[in-house]
PDB file of C-alpha atoms in Angstrom:
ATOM      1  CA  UNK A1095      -6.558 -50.337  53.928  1.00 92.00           C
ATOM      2  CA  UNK A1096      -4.783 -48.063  51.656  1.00 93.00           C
ATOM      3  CA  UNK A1097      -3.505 -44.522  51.696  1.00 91.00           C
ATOM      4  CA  UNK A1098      -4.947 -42.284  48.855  1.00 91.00           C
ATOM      5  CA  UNK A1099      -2.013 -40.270  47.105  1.00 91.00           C
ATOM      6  CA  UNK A1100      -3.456 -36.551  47.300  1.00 89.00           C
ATOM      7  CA  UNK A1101      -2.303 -35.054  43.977  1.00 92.00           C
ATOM      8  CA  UNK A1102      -2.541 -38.388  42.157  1.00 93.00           C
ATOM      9  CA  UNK A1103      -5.528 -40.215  43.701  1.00 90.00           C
ATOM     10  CA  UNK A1104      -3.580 -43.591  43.090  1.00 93.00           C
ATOM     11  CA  UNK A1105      -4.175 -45.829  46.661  1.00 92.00           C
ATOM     12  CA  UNK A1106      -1.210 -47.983  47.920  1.00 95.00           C
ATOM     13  CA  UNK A1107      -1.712 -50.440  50.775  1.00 95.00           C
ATOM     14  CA  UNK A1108      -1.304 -49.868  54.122  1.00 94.00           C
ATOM     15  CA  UNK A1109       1.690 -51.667  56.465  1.00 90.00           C
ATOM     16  CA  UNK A1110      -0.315 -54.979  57.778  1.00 89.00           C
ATOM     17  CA  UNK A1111      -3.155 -54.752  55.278  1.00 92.00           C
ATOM     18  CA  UNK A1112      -5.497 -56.869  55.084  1.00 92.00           C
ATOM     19  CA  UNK A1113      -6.278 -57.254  58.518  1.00 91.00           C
ATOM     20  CA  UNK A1114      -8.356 -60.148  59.851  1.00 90.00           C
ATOM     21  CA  UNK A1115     -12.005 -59.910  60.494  1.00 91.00           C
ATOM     22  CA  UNK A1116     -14.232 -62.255  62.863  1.00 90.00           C
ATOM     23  CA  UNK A1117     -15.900 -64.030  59.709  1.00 87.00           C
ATOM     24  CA  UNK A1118     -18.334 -62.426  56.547  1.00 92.00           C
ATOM     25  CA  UNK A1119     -17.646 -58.952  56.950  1.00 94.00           C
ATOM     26  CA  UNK A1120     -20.596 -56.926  55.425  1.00 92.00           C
ATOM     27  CA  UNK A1121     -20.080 -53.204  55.609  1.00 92.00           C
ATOM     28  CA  UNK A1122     -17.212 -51.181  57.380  1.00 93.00           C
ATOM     29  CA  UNK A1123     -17.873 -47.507  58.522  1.00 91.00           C
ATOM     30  CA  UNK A1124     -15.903 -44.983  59.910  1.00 89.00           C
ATOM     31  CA  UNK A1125     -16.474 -42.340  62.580  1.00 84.00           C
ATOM     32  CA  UNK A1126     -17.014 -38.733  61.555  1.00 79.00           C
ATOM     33  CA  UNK A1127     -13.847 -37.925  64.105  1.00 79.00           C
ATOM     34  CA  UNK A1128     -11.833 -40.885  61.732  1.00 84.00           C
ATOM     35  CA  UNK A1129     -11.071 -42.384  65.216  1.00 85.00           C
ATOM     36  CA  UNK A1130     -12.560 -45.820  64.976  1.00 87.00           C
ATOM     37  CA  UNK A1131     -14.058 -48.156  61.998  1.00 90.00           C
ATOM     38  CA  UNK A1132     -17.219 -50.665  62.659  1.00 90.00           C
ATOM     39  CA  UNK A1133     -17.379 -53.632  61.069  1.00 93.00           C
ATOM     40  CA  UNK A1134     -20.583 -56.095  61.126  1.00 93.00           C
ATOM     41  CA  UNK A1135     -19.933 -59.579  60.672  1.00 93.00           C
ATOM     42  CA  UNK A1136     -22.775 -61.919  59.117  1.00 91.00           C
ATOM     43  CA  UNK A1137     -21.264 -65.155  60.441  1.00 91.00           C
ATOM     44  CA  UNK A1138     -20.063 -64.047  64.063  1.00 93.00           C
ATOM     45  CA  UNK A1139     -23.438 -62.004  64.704  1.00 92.00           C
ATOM     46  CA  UNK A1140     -20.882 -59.435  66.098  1.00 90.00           C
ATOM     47  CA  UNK A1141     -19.625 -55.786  65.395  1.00 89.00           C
ATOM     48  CA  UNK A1142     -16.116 -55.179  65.897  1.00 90.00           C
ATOM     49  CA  UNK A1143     -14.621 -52.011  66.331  1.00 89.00           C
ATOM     50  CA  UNK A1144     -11.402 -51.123  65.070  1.00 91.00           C
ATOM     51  CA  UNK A1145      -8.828 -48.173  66.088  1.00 89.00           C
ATOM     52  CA  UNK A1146      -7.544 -45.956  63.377  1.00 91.00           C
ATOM     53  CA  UNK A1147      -3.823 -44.876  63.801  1.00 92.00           C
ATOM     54  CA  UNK A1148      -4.193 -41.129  63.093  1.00 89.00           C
ATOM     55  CA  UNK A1149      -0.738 -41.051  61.071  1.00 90.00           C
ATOM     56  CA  UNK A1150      -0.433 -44.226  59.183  1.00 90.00           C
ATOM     57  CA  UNK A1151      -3.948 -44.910  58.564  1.00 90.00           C
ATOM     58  CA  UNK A1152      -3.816 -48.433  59.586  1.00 92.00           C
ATOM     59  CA  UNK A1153      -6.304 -50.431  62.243  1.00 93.00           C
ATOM     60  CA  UNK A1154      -6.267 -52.405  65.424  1.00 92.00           C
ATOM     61  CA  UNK A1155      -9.467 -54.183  66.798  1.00 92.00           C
ATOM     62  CA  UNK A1156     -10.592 -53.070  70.087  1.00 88.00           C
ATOM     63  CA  UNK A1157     -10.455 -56.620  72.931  1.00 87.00           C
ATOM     64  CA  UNK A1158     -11.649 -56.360  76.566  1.00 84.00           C
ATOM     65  CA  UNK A1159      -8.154 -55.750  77.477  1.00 86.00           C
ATOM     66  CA  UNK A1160      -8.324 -52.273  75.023  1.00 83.00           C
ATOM     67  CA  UNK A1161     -11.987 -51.429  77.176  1.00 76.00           C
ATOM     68  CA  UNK A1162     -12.302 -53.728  80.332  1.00 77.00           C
ATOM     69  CA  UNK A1163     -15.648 -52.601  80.944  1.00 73.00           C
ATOM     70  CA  UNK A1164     -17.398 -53.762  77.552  1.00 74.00           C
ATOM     71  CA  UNK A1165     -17.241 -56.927  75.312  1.00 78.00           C
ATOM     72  CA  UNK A1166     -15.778 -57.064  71.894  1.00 83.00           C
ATOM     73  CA  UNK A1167     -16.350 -57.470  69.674  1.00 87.00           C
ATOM     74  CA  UNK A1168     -19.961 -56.331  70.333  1.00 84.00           C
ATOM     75  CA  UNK A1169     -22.904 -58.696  70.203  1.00 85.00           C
ATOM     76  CA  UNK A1170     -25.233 -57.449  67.083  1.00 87.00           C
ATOM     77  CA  UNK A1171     -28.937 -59.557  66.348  1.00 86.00           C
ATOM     78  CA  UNK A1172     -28.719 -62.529  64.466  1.00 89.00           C
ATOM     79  CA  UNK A1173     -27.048 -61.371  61.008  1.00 88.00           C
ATOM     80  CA  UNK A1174     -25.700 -58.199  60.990  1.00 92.00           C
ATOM     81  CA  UNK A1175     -25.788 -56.521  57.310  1.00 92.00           C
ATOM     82  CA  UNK A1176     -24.669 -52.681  57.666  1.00 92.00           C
ATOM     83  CA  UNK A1177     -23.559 -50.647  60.179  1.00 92.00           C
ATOM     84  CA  UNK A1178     -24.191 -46.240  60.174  1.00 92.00           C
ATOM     85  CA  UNK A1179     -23.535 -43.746  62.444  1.00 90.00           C
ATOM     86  CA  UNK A1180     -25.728 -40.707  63.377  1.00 89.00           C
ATOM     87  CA  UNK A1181     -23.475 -37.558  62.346  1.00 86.00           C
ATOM     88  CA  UNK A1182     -23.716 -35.756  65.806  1.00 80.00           C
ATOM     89  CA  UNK A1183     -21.665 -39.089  67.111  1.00 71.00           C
ATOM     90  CA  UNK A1184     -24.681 -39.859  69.303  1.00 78.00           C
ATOM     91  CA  UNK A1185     -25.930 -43.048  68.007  1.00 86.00           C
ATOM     92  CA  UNK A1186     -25.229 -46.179  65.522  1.00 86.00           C
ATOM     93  CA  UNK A1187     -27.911 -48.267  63.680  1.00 91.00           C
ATOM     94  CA  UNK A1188     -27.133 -52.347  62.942  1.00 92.00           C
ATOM     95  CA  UNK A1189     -29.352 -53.662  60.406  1.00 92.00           C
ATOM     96  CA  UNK A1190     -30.383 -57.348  61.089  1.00 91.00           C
ATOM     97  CA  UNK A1191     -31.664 -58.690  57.918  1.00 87.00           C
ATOM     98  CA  UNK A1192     -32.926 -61.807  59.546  1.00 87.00           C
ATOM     99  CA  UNK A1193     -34.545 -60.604  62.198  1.00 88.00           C
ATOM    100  CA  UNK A1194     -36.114 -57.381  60.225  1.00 88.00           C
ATOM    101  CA  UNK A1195     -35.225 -55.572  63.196  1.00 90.00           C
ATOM    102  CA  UNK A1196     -32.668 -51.829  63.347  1.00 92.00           C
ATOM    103  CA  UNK A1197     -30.100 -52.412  66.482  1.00 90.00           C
ATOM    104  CA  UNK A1198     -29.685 -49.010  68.062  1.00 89.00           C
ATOM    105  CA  UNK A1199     -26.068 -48.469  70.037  1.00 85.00           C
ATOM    106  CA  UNK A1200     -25.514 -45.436  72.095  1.00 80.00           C
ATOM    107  CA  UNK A1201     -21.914 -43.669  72.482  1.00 71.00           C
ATOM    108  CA  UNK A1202     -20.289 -43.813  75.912  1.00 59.00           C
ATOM    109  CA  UNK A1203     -18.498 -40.312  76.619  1.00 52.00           C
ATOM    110  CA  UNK A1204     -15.678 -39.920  74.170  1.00 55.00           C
ATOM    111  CA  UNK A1205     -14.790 -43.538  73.679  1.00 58.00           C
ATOM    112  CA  UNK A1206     -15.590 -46.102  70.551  1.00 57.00           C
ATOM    113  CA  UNK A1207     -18.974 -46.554  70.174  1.00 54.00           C
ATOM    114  CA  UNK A1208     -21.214 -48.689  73.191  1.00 50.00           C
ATOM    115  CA  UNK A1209     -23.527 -49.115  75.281  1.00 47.00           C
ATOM    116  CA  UNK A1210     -23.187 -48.491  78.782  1.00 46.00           C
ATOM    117  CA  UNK A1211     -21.861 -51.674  80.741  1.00 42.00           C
ATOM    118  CA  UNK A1212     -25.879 -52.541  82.353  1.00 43.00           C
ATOM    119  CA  UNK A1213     -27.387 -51.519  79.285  1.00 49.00           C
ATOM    120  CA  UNK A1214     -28.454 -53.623  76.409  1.00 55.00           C
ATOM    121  CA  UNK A1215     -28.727 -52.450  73.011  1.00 65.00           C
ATOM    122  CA  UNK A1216     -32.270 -51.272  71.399  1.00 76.00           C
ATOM    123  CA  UNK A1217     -33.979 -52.741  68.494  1.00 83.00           C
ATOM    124  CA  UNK A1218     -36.849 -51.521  66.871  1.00 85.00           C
ATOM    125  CA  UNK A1219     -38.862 -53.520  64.265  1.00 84.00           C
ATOM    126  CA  UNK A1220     -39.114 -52.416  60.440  1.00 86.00           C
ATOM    127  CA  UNK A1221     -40.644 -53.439  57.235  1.00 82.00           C
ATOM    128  CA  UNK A1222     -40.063 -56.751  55.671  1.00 86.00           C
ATOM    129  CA  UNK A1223     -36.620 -57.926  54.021  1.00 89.00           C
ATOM    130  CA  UNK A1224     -34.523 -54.836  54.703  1.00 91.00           C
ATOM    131  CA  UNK A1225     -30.914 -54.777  52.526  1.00 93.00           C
ATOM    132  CA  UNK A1226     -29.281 -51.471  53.360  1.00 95.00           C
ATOM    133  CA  UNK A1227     -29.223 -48.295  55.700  1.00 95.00           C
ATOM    134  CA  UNK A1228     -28.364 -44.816  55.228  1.00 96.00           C
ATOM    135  CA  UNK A1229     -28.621 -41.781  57.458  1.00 95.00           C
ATOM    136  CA  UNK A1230     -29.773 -38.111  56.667  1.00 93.00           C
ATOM    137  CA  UNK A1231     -26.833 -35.766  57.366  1.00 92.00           C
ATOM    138  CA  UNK A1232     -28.573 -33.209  59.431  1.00 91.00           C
ATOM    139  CA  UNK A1233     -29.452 -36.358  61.929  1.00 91.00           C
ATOM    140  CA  UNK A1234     -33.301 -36.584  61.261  1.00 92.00           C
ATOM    141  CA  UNK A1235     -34.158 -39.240  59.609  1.00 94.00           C
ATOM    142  CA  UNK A1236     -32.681 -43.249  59.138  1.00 95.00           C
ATOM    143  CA  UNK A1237     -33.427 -44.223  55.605  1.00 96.00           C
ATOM    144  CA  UNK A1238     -33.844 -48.403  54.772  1.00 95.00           C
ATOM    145  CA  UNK A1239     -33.550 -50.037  51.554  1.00 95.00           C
ATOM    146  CA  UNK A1240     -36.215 -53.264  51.643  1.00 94.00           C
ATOM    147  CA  UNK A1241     -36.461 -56.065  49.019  1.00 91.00           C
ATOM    148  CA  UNK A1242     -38.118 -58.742  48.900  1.00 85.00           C
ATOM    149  CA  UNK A1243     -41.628 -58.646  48.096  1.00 85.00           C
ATOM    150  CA  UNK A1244     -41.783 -54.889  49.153  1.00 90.00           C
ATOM    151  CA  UNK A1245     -39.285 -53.336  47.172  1.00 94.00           C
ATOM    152  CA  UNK A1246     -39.647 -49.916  48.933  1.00 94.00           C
ATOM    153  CA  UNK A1247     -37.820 -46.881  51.224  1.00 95.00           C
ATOM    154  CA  UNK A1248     -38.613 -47.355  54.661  1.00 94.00           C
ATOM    155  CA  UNK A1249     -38.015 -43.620  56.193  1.00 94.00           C
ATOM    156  CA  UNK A1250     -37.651 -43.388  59.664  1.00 94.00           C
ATOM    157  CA  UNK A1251     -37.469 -40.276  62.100  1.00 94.00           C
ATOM    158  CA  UNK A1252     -34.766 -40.370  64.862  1.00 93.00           C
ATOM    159  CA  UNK A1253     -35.587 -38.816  68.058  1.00 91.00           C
ATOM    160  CA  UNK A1254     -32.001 -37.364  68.692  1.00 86.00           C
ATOM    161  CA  UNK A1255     -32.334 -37.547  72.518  1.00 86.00           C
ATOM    162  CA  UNK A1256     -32.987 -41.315  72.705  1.00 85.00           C
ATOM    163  CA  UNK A1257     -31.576 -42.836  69.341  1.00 87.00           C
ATOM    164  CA  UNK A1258     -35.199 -44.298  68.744  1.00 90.00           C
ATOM    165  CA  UNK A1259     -36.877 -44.605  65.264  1.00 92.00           C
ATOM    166  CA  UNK A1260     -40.165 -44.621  64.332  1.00 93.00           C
ATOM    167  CA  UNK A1261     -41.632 -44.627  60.820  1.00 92.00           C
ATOM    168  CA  UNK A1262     -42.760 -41.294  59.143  1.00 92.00           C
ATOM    169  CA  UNK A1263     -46.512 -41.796  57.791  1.00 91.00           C
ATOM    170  CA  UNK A1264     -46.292 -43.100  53.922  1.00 89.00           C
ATOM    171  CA  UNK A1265     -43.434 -45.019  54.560  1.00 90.00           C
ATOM    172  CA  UNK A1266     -42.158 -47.329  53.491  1.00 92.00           C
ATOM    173  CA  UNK A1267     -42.293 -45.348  49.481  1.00 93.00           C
ATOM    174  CA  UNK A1268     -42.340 -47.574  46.767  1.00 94.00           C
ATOM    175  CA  UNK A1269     -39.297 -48.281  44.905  1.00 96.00           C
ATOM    176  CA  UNK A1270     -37.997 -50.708  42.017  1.00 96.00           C
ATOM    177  CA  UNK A1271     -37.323 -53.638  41.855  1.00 96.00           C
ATOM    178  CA  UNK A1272     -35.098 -56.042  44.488  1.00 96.00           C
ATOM    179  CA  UNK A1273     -33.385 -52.722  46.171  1.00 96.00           C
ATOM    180  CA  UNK A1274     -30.152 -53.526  46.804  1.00 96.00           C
ATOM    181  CA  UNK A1275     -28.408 -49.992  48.203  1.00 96.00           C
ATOM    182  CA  UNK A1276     -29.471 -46.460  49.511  1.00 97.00           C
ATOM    183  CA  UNK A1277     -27.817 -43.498  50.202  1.00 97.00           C
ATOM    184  CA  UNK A1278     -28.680 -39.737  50.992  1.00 96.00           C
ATOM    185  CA  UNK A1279     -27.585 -36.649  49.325  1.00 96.00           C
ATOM    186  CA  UNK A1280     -24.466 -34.561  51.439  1.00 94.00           C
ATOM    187  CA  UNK A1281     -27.541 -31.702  51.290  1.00 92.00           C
ATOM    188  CA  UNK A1282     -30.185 -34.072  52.956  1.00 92.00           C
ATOM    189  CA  UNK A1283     -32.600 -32.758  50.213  1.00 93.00           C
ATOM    190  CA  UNK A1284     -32.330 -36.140  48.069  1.00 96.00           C
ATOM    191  CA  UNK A1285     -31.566 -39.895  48.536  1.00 97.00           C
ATOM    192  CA  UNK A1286     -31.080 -42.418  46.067  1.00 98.00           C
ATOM    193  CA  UNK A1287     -31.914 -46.162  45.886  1.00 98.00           C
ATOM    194  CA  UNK A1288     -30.376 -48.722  43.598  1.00 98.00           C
ATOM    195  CA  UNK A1289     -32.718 -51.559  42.046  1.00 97.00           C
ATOM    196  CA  UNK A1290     -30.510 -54.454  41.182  1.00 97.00           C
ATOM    197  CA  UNK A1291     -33.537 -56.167  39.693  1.00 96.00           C
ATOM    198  CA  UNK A1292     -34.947 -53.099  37.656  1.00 97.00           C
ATOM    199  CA  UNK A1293     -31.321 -52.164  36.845  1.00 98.00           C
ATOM    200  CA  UNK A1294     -31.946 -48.601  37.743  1.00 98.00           C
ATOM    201  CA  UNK A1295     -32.060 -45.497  40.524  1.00 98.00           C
ATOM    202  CA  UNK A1296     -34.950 -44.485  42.315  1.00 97.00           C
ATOM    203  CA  UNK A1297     -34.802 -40.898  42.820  1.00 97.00           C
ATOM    204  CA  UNK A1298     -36.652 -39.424  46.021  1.00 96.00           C
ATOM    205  CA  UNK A1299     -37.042 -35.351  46.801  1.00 94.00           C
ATOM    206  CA  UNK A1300     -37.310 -35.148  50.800  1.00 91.00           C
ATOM    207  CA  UNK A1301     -39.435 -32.573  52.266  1.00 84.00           C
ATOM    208  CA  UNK A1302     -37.310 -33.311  56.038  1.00 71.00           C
ATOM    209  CA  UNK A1303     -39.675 -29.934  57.632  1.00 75.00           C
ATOM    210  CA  UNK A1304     -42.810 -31.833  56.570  1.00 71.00           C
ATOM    211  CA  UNK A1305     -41.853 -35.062  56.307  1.00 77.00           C
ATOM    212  CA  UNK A1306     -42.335 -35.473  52.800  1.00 83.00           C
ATOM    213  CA  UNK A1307     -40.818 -38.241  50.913  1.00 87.00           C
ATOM    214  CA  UNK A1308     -41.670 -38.266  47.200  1.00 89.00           C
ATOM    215  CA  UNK A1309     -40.344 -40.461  44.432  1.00 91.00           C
ATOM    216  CA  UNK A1310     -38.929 -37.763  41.948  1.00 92.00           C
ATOM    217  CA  UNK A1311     -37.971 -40.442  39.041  1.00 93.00           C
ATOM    218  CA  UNK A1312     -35.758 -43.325  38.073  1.00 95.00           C
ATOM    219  CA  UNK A1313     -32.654 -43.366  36.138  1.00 97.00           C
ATOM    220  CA  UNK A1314     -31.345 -46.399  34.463  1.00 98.00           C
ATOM    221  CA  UNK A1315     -27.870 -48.110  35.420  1.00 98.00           C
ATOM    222  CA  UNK A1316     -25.660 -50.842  34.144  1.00 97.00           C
ATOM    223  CA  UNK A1317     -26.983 -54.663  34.922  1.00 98.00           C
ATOM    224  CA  UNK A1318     -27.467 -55.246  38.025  1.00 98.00           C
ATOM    225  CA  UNK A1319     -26.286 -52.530  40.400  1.00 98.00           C
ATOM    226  CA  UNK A1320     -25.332 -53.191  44.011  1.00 97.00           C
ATOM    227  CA  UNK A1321     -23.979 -50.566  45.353  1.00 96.00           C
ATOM    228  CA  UNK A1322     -24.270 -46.354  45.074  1.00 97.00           C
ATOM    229  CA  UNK A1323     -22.041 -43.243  46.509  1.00 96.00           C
ATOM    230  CA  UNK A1324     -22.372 -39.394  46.552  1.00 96.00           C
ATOM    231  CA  UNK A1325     -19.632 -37.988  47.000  1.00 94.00           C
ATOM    232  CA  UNK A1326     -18.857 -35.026  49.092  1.00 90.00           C
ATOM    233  CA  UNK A1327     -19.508 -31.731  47.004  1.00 92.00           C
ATOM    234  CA  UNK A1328     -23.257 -33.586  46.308  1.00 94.00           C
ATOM    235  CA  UNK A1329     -22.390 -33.273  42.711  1.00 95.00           C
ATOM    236  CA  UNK A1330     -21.339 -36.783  40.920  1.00 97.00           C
ATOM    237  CA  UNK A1331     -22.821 -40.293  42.000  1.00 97.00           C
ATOM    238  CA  UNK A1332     -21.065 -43.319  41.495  1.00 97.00           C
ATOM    239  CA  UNK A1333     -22.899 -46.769  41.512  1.00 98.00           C
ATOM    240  CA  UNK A1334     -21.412 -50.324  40.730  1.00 98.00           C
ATOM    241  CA  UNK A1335     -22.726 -52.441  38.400  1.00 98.00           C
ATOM    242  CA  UNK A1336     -22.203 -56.170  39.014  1.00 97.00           C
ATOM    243  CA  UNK A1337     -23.902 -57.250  36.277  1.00 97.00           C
ATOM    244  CA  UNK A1338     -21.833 -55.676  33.631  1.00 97.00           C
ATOM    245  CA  UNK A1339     -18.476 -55.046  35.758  1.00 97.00           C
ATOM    246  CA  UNK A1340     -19.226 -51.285  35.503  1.00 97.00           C
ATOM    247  CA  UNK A1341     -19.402 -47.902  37.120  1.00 97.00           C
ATOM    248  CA  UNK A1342     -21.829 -46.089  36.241  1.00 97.00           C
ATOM    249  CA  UNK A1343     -21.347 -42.066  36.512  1.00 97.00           C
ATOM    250  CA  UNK A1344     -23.971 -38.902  37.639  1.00 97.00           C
ATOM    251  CA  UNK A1345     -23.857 -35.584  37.362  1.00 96.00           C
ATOM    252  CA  UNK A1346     -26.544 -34.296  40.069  1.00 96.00           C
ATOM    253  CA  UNK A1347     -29.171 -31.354  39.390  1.00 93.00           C
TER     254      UNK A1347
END
C-alpha cells in the first residue's frame, strides 16, 4: 500500500506494508465508498476483505471476531481470478476461471460486502476460459474477457434488483487473440480488451439502450500486454506490456 504524494505523484509505502494475504492473490479492488478492499486468492479459493483506515490508508483483514455473523475470509468457487463491484454498492462478481462460472455476492446493509448469514452465494455459468471482468459504470452490463479457444467479449446484462446476469444476444463478440484484460470506458460508451497473443486492443462501441456491442477496431501494443486502465477523465489509457517491459500510452477519441 502506498500513499500517492498529491502535487508530486511520487507513492511512498504505507506503515505495515506489505500485508499478508491467504496465498496467490489475483486482483484487489476497492469499494466506491474506499471503505473496504477485496482480494481473491487462487490457492485458498477464498476472498478476503480488508478494512481501509480512512486517514493512513493502510488495511486490516476482516476475521469472524471483526463480523460474528459471517465467515472470512469468504468462500469463492474453486479458483478465484478477479473480483468487481457493481457501482451502486449492490453487488460483487468473482470470476472462477476453473469452473467457467461468475460468483455473484450481495451487500448486507452498510457493512463489507456478504451474503446474508442463510444465504449462499449465486453463480451463473459463462462462456469457455474466462480471464478477466469489468463492469459498465452506469451498472448495466458485466463485461468478460475469454481466452482460450474463444478469444471473445462475453457481455452480460445485470438485473440490478437481483445481481443476476444473463448474456445479451451476440455475445460473446469476437476479439483477438488469447485476451488477457478488459476494461470499460468512465463514459460506459466504450470498453477495451487487451490480446496478449495478438499484441494489440480490441476496441468495442456499446450501444447500452439497444444492446449493441460492436467491435470498432484494434490498436497495436507492446509484446505481450496483460493488463489495461482508463483513467478517470476517460481520456488516456494505460496498458502493460510484459513482453517488452513497457507501458504503452492512449489518447482516447
Amino acid at each position: 500500500s502506498y500513499r500517492v504524494d498529491p502535487i508530486t505523484g511520487i507513492p511512498k509505502e504505507i506503515s505495515g506494508s506489505p500485508l499478508k494475504t491467504r496465498g496467490e492473490p489475483q486482483s484487489i479492488t476497492v469499494d466506491y465508498n474506499d471503505r473496504y478492499a477485496y482480494v481473491a486468492n487462487g490457492v485458498t479459493k477464498t476472498m478476503s476483505v480488508y478494512a481501509v483506515e480512512a486517514q493512513s490508508g493502510a488495511l486490516k483483514e476482516l476475521t469472524k471476531a471483526d463480523v460474528p455473523y459471517l465467515e472470512f475470509p469468504r468462500p469463492a468457487g474453486s479458483e478465484p481470478r478477479a473480483v468487481v463491484l457493481h457501482p451502486q454498492a449492490r453487488f460483487a462478481y468473482v470470476l472462477d476461471a476453473i469452473m467457467g462460472k461468475i460468483i455473484v455476492f450481495s451487500y448486507y446493509g452498510s457493512g463489507p460486502l456478504a451474503v446474508e448469514p442463510s444465504a449462499q452465494y449465486i453463480s451463473f455459468d459463462v462462456a469457455k476460459n474466462p480471464v478477466a471482468l469489468a463492469v459498465d459504470p452506469r451498472g448495466k452490463f458485466l463485461y468478460a474477457a475469454h481466452g482460450g479457444n474463444i478469444n471473445a467479449l462475453g457481455v452480460y446484462a445485470i438485473d440490478v434488483y437481483t445481481g443476476e446476469i444473463k448474456a445479451v444476444p451476440g455475445s460473446p463478440v469476437p476479439a483477438g487473440t488469447s485476451p488477457a484484460a478488459v476494461a470499460a470506458h468512465p463514459g460506459g460508451q466504450f470498453v477495451y480488451v487487451v490480446n496478449k497473443g495478438s499484441n494489440d486492443v480490441t476496441v468495442y462501441h456499446t450501444d447500452t439502450a439497444q444492446s449493441r456491442f460492436t467491435r470498432a477496431g484494434q490498436v497495436k501494443t507492446g509484446a505481450t500486454p496483460v493488463a489495461i486502465s482508463v483513467e478517470g477523465s476517460g481520456r488516456f489509457a494505460y496498458v502493460v506490456n510484459e513482453g517488452s517491459n513497457t507501458v504503452s500510452i492512449f489518447a482516447i477519441d
